[in-house]
PDB file of C-alpha atoms in Angstrom:
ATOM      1  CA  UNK A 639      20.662   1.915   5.654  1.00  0.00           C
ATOM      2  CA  UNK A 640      21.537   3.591   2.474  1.00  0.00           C
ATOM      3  CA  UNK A 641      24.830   6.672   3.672  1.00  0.00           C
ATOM      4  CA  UNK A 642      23.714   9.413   1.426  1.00  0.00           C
ATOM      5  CA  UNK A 643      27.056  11.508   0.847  1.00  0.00           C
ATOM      6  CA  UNK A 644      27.750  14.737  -0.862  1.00  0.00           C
ATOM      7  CA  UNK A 645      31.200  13.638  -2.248  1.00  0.00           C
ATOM      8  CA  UNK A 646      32.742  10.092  -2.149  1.00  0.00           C
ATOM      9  CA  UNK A 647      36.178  11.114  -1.310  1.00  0.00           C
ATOM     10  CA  UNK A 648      35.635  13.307   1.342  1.00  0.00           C
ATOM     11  CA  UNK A 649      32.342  11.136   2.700  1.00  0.00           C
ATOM     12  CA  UNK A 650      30.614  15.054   3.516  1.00  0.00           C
ATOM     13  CA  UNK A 651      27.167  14.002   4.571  1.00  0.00           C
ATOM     14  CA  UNK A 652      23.951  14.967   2.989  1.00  0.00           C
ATOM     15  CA  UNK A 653      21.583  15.376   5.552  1.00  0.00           C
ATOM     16  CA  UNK A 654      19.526  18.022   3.680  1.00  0.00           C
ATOM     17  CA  UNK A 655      19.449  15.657   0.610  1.00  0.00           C
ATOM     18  CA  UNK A 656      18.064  12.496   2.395  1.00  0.00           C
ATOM     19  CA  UNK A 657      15.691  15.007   3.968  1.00  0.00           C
ATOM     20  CA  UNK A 658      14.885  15.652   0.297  1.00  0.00           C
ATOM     21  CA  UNK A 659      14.769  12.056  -0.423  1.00  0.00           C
ATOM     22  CA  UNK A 660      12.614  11.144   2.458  1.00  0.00           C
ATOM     23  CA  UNK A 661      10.088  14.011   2.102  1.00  0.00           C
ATOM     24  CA  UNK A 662      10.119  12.753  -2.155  1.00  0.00           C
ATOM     25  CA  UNK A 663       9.153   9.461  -1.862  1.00  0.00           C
ATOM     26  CA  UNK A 664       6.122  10.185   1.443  1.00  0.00           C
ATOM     27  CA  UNK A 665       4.949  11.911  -1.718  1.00  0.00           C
ATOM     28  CA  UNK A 666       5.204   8.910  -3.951  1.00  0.00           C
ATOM     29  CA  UNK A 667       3.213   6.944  -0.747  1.00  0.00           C
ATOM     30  CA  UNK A 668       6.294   5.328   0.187  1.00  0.00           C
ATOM     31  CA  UNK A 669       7.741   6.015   3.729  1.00  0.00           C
ATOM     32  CA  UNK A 670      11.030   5.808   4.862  1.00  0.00           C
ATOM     33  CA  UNK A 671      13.050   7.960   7.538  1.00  0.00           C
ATOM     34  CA  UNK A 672      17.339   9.313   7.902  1.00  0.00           C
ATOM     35  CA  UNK A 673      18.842   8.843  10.963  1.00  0.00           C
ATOM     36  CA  UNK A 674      22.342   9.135  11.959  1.00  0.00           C
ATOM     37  CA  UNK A 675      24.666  12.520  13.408  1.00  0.00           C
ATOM     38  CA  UNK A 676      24.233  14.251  10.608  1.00  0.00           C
ATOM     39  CA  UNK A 677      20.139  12.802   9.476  1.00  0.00           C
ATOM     40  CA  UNK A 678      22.277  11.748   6.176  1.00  0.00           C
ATOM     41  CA  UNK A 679      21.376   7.572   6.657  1.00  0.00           C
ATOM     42  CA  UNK A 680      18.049   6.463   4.779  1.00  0.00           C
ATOM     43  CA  UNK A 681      16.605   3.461   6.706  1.00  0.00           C
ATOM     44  CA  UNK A 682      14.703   1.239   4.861  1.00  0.00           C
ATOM     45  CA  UNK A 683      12.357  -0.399   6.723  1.00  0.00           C
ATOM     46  CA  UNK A 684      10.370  -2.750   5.048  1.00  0.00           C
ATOM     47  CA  UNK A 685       6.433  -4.414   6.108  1.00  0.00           C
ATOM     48  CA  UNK A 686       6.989  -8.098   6.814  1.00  0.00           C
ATOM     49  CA  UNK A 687       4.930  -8.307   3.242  1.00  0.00           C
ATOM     50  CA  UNK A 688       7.301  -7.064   1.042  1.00  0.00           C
ATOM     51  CA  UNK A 689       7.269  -8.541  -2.418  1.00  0.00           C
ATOM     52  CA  UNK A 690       9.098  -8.055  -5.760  1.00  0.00           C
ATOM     53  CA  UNK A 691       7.139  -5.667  -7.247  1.00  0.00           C
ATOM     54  CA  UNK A 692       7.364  -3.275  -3.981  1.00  0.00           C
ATOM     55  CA  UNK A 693      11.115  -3.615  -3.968  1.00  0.00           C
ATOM     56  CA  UNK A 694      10.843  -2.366  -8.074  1.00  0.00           C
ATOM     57  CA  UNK A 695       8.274   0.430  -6.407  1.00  0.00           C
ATOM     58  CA  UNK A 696      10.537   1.438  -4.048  1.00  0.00           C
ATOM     59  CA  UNK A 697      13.734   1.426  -6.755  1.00  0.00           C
ATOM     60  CA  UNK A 698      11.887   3.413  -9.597  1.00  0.00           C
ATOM     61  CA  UNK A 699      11.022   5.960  -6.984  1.00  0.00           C
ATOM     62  CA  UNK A 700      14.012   6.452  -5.180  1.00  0.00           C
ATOM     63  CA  UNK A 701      15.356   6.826  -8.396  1.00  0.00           C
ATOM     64  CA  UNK A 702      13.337   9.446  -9.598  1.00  0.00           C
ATOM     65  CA  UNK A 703      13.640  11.340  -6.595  1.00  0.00           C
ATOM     66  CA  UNK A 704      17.206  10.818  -6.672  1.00  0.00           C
ATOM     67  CA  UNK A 705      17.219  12.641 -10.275  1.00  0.00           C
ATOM     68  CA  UNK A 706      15.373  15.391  -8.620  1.00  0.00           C
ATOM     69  CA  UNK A 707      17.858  16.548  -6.005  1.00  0.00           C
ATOM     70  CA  UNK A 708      20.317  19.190  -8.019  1.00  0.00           C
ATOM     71  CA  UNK A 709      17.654  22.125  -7.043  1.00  0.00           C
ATOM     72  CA  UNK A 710      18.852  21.301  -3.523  1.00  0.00           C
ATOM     73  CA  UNK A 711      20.914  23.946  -2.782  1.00  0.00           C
ATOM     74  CA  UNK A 712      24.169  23.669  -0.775  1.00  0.00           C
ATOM     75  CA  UNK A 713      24.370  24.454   2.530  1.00  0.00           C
ATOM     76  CA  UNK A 714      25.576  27.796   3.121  1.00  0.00           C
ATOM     77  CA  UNK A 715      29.427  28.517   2.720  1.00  0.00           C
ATOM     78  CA  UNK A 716      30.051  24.924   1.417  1.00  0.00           C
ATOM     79  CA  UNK A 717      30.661  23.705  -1.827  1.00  0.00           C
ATOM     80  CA  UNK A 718      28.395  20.534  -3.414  1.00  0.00           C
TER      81      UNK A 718
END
């Protein structure tokens, strides 16, 4: 799985961002789920037909929804 993490040196999980993420690309027709204590993990699960040009799919998309998360706002009393 892909840990998504709010900062690298504490390792503060994003939960509410992979939701983002998740709920971004089931838009984009591409489905993936979180998992994990905090729902932070993305878990990339793959058809057994999975060829090049899905794996640049999946990459372009993530990627755009990736750009998309800083109108996530931070939880409540914690910094982002």
């Amino acid at each position: 799985g892909v840990d998504l993490v709010r900062d690298r040196a504490t390792r503060e999980p994003a939960g509410r961002e992979a939701t983002a993420v998740v709920n971004g690309l089931r838009q984009r027709g591409i489905l993936i789920g979180s998992t994990g204590p905090a729902a932070n993990v993305l878990k990339i699960r793959p058809p057994l037909v999975f060829a090049r040009e899905h794996a640049d799919a999946l990459v372009d998309a993530l990627d755009d929804v990736l750009s998309g998360l800083s109108g996530i706002a931070p939880p409540a009393g914690g910094a982002r």
